[in-house]
Short mmCIF file of C-alpha atoms in Angstrom, two decimals:
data_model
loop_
_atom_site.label_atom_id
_atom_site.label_comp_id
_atom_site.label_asym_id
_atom_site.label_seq_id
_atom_site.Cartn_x
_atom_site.Cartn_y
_atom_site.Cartn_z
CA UNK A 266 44.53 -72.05 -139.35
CA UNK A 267 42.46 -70.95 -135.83
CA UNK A 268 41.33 -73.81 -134.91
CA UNK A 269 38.78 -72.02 -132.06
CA UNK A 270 37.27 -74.51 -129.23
CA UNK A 271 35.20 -71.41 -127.51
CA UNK A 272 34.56 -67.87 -127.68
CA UNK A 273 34.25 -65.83 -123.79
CA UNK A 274 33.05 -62.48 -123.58
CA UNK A 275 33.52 -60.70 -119.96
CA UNK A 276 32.32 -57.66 -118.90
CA UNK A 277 33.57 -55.67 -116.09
CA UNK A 278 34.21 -52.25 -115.67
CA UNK A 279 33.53 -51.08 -119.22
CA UNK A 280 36.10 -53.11 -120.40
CA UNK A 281 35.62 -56.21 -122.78
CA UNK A 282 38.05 -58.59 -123.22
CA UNK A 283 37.62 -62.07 -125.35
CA UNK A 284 39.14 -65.28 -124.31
CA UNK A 285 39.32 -68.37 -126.82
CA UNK A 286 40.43 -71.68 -125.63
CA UNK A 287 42.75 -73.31 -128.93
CA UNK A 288 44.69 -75.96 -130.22
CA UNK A 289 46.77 -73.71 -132.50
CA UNK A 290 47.36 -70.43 -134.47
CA UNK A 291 49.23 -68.93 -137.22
CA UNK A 292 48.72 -65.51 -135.95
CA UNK A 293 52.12 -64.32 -135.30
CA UNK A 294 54.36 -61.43 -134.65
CA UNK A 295 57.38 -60.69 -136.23
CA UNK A 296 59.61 -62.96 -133.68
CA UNK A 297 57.66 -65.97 -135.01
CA UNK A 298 55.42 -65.68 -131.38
CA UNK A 299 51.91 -65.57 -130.79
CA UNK A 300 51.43 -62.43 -128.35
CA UNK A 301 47.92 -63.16 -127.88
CA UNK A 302 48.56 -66.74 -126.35
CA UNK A 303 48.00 -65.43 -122.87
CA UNK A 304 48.17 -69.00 -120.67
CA UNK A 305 48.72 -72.62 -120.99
CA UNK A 306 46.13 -75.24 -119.13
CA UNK A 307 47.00 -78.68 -118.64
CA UNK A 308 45.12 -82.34 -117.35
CA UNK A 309 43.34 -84.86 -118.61
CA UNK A 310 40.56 -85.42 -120.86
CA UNK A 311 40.31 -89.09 -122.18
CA UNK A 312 44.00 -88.56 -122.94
CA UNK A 313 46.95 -85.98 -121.99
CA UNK A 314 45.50 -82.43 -122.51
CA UNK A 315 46.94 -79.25 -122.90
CA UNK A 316 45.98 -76.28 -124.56
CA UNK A 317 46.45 -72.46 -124.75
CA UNK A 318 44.08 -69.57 -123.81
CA UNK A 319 44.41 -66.75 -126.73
CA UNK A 320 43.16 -63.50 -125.96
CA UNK A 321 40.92 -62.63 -129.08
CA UNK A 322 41.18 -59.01 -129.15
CA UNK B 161 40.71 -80.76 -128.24
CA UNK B 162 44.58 -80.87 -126.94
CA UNK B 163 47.00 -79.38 -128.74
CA UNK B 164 48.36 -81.27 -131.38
CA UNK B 165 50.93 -83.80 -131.12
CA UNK B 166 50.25 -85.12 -127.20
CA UNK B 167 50.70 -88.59 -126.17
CA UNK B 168 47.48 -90.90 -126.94
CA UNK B 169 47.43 -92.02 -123.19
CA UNK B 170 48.53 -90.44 -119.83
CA UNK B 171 48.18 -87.08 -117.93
CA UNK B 172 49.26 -83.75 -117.78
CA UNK B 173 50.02 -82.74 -114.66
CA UNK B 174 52.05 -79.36 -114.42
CA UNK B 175 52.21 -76.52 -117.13
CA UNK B 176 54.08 -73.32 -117.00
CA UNK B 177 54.27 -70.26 -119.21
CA UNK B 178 56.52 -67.08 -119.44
CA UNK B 179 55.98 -63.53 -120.06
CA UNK B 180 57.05 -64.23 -123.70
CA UNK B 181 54.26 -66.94 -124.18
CA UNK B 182 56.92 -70.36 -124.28
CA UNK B 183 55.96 -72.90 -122.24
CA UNK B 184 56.08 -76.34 -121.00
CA UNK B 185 54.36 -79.28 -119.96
CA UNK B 186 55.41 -82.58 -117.85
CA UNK B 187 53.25 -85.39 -116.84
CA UNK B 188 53.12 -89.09 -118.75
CA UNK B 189 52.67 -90.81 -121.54
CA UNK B 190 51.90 -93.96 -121.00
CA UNK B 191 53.75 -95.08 -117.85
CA UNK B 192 56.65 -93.49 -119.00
CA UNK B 193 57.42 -89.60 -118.20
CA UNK B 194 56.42 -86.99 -120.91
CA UNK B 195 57.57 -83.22 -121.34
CA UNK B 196 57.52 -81.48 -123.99
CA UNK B 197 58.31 -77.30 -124.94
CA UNK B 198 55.59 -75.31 -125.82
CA UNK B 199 55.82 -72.43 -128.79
CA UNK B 200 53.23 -69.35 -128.45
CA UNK B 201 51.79 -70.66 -131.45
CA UNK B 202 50.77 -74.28 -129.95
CA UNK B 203 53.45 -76.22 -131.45
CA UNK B 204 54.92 -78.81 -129.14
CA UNK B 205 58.16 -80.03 -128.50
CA UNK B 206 58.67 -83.37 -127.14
CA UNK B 207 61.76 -83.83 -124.90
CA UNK B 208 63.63 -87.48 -125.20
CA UNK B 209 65.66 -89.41 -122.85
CA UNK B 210 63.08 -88.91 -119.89
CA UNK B 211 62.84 -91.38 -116.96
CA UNK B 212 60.97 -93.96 -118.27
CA UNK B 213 58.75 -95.63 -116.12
CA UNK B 214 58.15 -92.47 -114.58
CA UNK B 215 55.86 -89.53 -113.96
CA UNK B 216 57.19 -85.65 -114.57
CA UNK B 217 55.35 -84.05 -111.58
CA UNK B 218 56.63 -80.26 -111.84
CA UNK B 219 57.80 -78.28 -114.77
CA UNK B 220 59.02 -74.51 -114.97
CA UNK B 221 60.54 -71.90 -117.90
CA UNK B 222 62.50 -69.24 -117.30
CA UNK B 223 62.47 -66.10 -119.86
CA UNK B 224 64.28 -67.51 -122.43
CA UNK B 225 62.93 -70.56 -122.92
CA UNK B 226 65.02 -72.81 -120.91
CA UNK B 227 63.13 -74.92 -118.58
CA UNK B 228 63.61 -77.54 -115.68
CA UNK B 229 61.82 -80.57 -114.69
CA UNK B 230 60.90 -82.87 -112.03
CA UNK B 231 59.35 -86.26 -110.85
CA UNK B 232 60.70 -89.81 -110.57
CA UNK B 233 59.51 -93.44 -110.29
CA UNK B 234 56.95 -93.61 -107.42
CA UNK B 235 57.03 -97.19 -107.29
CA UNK B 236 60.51 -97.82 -106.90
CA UNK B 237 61.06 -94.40 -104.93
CA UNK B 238 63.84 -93.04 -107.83
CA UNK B 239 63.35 -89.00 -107.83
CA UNK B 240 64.30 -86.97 -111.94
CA UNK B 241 65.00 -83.91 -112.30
CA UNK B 242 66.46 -82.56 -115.77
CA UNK B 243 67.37 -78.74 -117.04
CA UNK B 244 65.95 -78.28 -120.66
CA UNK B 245 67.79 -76.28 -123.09
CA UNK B 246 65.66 -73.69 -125.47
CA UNK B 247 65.83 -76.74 -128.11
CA UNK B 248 64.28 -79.04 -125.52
CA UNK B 249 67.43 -81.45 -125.25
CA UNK B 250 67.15 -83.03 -121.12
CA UNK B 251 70.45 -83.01 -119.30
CA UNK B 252 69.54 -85.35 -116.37
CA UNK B 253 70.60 -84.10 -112.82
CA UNK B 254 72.21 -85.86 -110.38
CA UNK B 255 69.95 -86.79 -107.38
CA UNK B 256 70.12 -88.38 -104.09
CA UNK B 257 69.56 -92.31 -104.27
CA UNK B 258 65.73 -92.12 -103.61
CA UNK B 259 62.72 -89.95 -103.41
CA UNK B 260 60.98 -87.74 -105.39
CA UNK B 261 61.12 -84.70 -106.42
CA UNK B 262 57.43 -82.36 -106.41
CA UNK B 263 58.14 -78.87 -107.36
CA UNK B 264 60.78 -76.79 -109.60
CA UNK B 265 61.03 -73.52 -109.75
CA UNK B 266 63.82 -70.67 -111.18
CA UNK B 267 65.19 -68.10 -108.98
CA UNK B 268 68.32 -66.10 -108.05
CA UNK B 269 68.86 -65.60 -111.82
CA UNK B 270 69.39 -68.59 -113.56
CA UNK B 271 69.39 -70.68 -111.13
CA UNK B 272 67.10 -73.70 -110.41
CA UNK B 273 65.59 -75.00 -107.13
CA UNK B 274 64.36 -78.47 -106.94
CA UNK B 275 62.23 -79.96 -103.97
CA UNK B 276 60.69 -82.90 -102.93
CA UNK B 277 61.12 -86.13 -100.79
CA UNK B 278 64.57 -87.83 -100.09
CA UNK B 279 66.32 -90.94 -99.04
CA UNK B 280 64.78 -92.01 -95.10
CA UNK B 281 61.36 -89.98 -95.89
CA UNK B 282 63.66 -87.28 -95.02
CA UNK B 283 62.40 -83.05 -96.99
CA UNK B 284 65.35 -82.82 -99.95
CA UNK B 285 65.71 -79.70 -101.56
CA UNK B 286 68.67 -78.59 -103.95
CA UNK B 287 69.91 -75.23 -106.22
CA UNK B 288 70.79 -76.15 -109.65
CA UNK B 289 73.25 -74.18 -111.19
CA UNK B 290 72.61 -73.35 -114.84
CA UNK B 291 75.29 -76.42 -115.83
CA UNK B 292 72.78 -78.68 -113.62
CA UNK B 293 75.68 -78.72 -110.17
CA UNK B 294 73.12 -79.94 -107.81
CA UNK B 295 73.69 -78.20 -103.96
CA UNK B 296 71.47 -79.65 -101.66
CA UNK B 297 70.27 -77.56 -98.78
CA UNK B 298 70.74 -77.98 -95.21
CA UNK B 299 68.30 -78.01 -92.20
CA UNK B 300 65.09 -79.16 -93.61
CA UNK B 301 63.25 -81.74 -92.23
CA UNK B 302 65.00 -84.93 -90.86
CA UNK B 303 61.07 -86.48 -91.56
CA UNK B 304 58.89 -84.88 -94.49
CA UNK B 305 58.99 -83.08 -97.85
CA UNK B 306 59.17 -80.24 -99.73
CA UNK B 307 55.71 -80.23 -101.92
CA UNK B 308 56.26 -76.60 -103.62
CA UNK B 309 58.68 -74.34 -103.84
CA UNK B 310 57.78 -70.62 -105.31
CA UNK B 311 60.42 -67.95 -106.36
CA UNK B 312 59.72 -64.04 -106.94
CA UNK B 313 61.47 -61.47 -109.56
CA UNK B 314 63.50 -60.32 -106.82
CA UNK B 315 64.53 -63.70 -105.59
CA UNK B 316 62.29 -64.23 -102.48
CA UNK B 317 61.83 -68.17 -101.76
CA UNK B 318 59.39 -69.86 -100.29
CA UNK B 319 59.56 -73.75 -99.83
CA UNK B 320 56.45 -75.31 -98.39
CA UNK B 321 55.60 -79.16 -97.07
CA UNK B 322 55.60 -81.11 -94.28
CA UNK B 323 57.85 -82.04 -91.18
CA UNK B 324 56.90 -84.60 -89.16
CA UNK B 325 52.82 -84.56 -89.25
CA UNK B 326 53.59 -80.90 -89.20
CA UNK B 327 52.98 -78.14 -92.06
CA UNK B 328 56.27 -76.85 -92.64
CA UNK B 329 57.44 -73.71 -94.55
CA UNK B 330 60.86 -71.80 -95.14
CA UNK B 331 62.76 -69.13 -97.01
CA UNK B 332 65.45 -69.66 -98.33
CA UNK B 333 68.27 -67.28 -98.98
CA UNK B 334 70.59 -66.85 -101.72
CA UNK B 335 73.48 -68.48 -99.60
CA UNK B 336 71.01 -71.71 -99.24
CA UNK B 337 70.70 -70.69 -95.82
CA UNK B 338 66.64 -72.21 -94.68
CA UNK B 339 65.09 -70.10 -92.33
CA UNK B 340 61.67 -72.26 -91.16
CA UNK B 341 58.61 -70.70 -90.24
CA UNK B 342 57.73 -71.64 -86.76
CA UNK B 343 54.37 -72.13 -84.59
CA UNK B 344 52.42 -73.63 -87.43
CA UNK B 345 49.64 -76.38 -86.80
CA UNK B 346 49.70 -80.11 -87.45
CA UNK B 347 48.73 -81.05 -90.98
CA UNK B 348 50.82 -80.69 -94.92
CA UNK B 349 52.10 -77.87 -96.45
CA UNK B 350 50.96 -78.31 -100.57
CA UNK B 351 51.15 -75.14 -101.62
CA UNK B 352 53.47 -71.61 -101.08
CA UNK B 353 53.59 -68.50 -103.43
CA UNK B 354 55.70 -65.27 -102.66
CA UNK B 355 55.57 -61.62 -104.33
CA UNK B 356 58.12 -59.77 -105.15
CA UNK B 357 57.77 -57.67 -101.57
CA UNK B 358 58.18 -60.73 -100.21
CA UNK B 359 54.85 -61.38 -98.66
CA UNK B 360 53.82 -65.23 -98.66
CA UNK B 361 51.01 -67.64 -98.66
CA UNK B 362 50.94 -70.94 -97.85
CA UNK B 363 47.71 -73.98 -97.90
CA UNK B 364 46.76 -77.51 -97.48
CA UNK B 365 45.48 -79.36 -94.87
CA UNK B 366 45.18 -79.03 -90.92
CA UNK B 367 43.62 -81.32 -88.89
CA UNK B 368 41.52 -82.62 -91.92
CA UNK B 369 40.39 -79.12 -92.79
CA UNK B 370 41.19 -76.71 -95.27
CA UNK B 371 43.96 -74.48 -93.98
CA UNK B 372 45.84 -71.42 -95.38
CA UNK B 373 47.75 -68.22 -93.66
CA UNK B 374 49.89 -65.23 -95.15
CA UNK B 375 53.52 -65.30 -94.06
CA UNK B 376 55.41 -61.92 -93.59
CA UNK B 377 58.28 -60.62 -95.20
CA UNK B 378 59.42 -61.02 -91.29
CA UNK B 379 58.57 -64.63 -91.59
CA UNK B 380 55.45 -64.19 -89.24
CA UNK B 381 52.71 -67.07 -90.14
CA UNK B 382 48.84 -65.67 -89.78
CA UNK B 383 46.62 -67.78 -90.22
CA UNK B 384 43.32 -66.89 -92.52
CA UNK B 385 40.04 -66.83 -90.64
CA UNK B 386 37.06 -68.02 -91.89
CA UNK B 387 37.84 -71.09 -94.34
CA UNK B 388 35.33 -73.95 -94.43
CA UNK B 389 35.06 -76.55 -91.56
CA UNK B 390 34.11 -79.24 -93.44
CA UNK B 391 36.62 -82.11 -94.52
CA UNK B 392 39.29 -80.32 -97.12
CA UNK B 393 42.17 -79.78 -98.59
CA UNK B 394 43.74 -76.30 -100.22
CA UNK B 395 45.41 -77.48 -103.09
CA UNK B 396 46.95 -74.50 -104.81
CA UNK B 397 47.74 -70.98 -103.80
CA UNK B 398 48.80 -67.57 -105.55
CA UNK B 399 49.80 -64.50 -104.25
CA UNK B 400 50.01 -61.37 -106.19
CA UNK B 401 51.99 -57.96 -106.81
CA UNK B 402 49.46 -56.04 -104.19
CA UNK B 403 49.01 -58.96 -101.58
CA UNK B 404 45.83 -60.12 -102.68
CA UNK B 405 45.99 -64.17 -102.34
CA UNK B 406 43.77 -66.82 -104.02
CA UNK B 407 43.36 -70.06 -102.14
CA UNK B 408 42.15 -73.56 -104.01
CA UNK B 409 41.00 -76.82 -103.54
CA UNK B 410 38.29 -78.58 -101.83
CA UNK B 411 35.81 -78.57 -99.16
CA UNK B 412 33.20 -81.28 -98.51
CA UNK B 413 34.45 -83.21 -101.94
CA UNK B 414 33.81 -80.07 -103.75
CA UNK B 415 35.29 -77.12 -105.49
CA UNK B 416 36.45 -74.53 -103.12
CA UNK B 417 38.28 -71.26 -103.64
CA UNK B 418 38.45 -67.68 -102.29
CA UNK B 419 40.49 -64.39 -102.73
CA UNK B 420 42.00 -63.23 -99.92
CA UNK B 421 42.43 -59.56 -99.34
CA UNK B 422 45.97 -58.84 -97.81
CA UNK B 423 43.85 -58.31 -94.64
CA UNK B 424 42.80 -61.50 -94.65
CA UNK B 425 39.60 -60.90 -95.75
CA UNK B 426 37.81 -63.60 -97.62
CA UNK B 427 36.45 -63.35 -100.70
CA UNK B 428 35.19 -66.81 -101.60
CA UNK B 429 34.66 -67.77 -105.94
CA UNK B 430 31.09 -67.86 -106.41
CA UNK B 431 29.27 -70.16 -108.80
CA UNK B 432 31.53 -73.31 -109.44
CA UNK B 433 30.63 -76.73 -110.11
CA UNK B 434 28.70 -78.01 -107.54
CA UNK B 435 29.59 -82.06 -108.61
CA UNK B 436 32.48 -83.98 -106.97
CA UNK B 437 35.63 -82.61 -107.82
CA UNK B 438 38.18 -79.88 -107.12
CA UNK B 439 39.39 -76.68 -107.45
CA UNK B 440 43.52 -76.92 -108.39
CA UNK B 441 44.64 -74.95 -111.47
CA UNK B 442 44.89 -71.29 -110.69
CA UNK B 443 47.03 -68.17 -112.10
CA UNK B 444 46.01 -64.83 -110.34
CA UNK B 445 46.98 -61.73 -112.32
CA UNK B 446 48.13 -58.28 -111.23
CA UNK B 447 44.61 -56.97 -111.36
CA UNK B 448 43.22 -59.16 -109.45
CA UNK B 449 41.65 -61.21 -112.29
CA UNK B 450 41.93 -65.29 -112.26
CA UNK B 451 42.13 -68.06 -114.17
CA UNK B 452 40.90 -70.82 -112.43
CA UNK B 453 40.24 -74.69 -113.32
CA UNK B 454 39.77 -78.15 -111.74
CA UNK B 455 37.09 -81.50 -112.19
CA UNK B 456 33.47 -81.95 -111.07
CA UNK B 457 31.96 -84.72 -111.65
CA UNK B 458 34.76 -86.41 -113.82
CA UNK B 459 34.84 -83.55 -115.86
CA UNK B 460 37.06 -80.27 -116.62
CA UNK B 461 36.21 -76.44 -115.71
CA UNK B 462 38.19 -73.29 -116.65
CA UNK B 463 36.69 -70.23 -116.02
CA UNK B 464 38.11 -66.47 -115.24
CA UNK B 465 37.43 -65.45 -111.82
CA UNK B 466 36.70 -61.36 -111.20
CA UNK B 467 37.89 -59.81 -107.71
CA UNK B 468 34.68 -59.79 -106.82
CA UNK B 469 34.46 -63.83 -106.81
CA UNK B 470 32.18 -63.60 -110.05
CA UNK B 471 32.79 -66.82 -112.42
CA UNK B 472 32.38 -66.88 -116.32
CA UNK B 473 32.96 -70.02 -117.83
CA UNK B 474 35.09 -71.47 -120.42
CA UNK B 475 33.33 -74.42 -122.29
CA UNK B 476 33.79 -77.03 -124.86
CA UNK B 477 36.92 -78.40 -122.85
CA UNK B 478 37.04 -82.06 -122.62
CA UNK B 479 33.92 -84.36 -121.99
CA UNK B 480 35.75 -86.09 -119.62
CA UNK B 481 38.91 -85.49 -117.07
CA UNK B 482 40.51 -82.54 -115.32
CA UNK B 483 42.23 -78.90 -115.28
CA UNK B 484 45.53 -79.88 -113.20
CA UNK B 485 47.17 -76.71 -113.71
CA UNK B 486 46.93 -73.28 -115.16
CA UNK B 487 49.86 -70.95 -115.57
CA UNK B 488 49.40 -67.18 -116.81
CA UNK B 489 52.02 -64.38 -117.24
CA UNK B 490 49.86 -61.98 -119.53
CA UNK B 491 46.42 -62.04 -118.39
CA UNK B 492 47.36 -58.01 -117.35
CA UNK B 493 48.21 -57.91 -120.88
CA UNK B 494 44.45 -58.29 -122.40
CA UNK B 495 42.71 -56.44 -119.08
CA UNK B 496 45.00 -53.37 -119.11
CA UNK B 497 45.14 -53.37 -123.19
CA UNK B 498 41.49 -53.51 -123.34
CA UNK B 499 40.65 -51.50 -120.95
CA UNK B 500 43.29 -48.37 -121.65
CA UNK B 501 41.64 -48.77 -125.52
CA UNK B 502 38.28 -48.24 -124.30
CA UNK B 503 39.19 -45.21 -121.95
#
């Protein structure tokens, strides 16, 4: 399941890359990893949050 | 939306991610210390047997998947540190009888360096060997603290923090030998980062005002030119591959960051929250792209910063709270893919 919190387009230099904020994801390579989980944020919302920043391309 | 799994109550207050996507978190749960490994695909971890009460301040992984962590009992002035295996089992480190400890970081290897605050308010930093033999270093401050400590690829420290009412900053060698950096100005070190051609940067406060300077391989301070003079703080800093910095915090209780061209050249973010807060998560990429996050007005902001200073947000975070931390090993990954598929 893609459990998508938001959806960034950027444009610079002719090149387009998405961004997606999510909570998890079954898209996987063959090591069992996620190689479009490209960073990790952490803080605080109304309790402990984390969550990773998947490249959607 | 958090990732599944995280404590009802608490904070988050350090992530970090390697090049293989694992990662880890440390902050609380409760008033008890939380950690917890991170999978690729969002799956968490939890690590037992933490300090407990207690906060986990500083967190790092190394590439394959082991991790260290670090914090303590503020109240009662007890520091923690603890290696993680890949399985996230904690094997507690032994530490001096008080302090804490505010950054962790791999380097020469497998090794780990811990830093924070020691017995007497005196700076305490330490290598860890990879079967947790703590060797604490000599010559730092009688009176201060280590707040961060960075490491390169190629084994370049950089421990940053305070001595005396001083801003104090060091390498360190692979023998544990500290080398300080000297003529720097009253105020805190909070922040260092060093590349691999072991260029540094270093920010936090001086005389109430933001403050922030490049460090030479030669160990030659410069300080950068043209930062607010308002009432701030610089809360985070990254250095990158080329030399290009990125400075964050605050200036006049508000977001405040910059890139800084390895000339020293300012190139300030443009666009960010304009409401009470801060600028403090940051991971600058190879290319000179961002990710950048902090709190306005009580609430979060993540958005990825261009060269040029150019903003584009990241919404539907949190109502409520903040971006403490940010940590990014691929963002080349999606600019260089995308852009060599478009060529």
């Amino acid at each position: 399941m893609r459990n998508f919190l938001t959806v960034l387009n950027f444009v610079k230099n002719l090149s387009v890359c998405s961004l997606v904020v999510i909570a998890s994801s079954s898209g996987t390579d063959l090591f069992g990893e996620n190689p479009n989980s490209i960073a990790i944020i952490g803080g605080q919302g109304d309790a402990p949050y984390a969550a990773l920043v998947r490249s959607d391309l | 939306m958090e990732l599944p799994g995280l404590p009802a109550e608490g904070l988050t207050y350090r992530v970090a991610m390697n090049s293989s996507g694992k990662a880890i978190i440390g902050g609380t749960e409760g008033l008890n210390a939380y950690a917890a490994l991170v999978s690729s695909r969002g799956e968490l971890t939890p690590i037992m047997g933490l300090i407990a009460p207690g906060e986990i301040y500083t967190v790092a992984i190394d590439g394959s998947g082991k991790g260290i962590i670090g914090g303590g009992h503020a109240d009662s002035s007890v520091p923690y540190a603890a290696l993680i295996s890949f399985k996230g089992e904690a094997k507690s480190l032994h530490l001096p009888p008080g302090g804490l400890i505010y950054s962790v970081t791999f380097g020469f290897s497998r090794n780990g360096i811990i830093g924070g605050k020691g017995p007497l308010n005196s700076a305490y930093a330490a290598f860890v060997s990879p079967k947790g033999v703590v060797t604490p270093l000599a010559g730092l401050p009688a009176i201060g603290a280590i707040f961060w400590i960075s490491a390169s690829n190629s084994d370049n420290i950089l421990i940053g923090g305070q001595d005396n009412d001083s801003v104090y900053a060091a390498f360190v060698s692979r023998s544990g030998s500290v080398k300080p950096i000297v003529n720097l100005p009253q105020g805190i070190n909070y922040s260092v980062a060093i590349n691999n051609g072991g260029a540094g940067i270093m920010g936090g406060t001086s005389h109430s005002q933001p403050y922030a300077a490049f460090v030479s391989p030669e160990g030659i301070a410069t300080g950068i030119e043209g930062l607010p003079t308002t009432e701030g703080i610089i809360y985070n800093v990254a250095i990158n591959p080329s030399g290009t910095g990125l400075i964050a915090g605050l200036s006049a209780s508000r977001p405040y960051g910059a890139f800084v061209a390895p000339n020293g050249v300012l190139t300030p973010i443009q666009g960010l929250p304009l409401g009470e807060g801060f600028l403090d998560g940051i991971a600058l990429d190879r290319s000179g792209y961002a990710l950048v996050g902090g709190e306005s007005d009580g609430g979060p902001f993540l958005a990825l910063a261009s060269p040029d200073g150019q903003l584009t947000y990241l919404d539907e975070l949190p109502e409520n709270g903040a971006i403490n931390s940010i940590s990014s090993s691929r963002l080349h990954q999606i600019i260089s893919e995308r852009g060599n598929s478009e060529k």
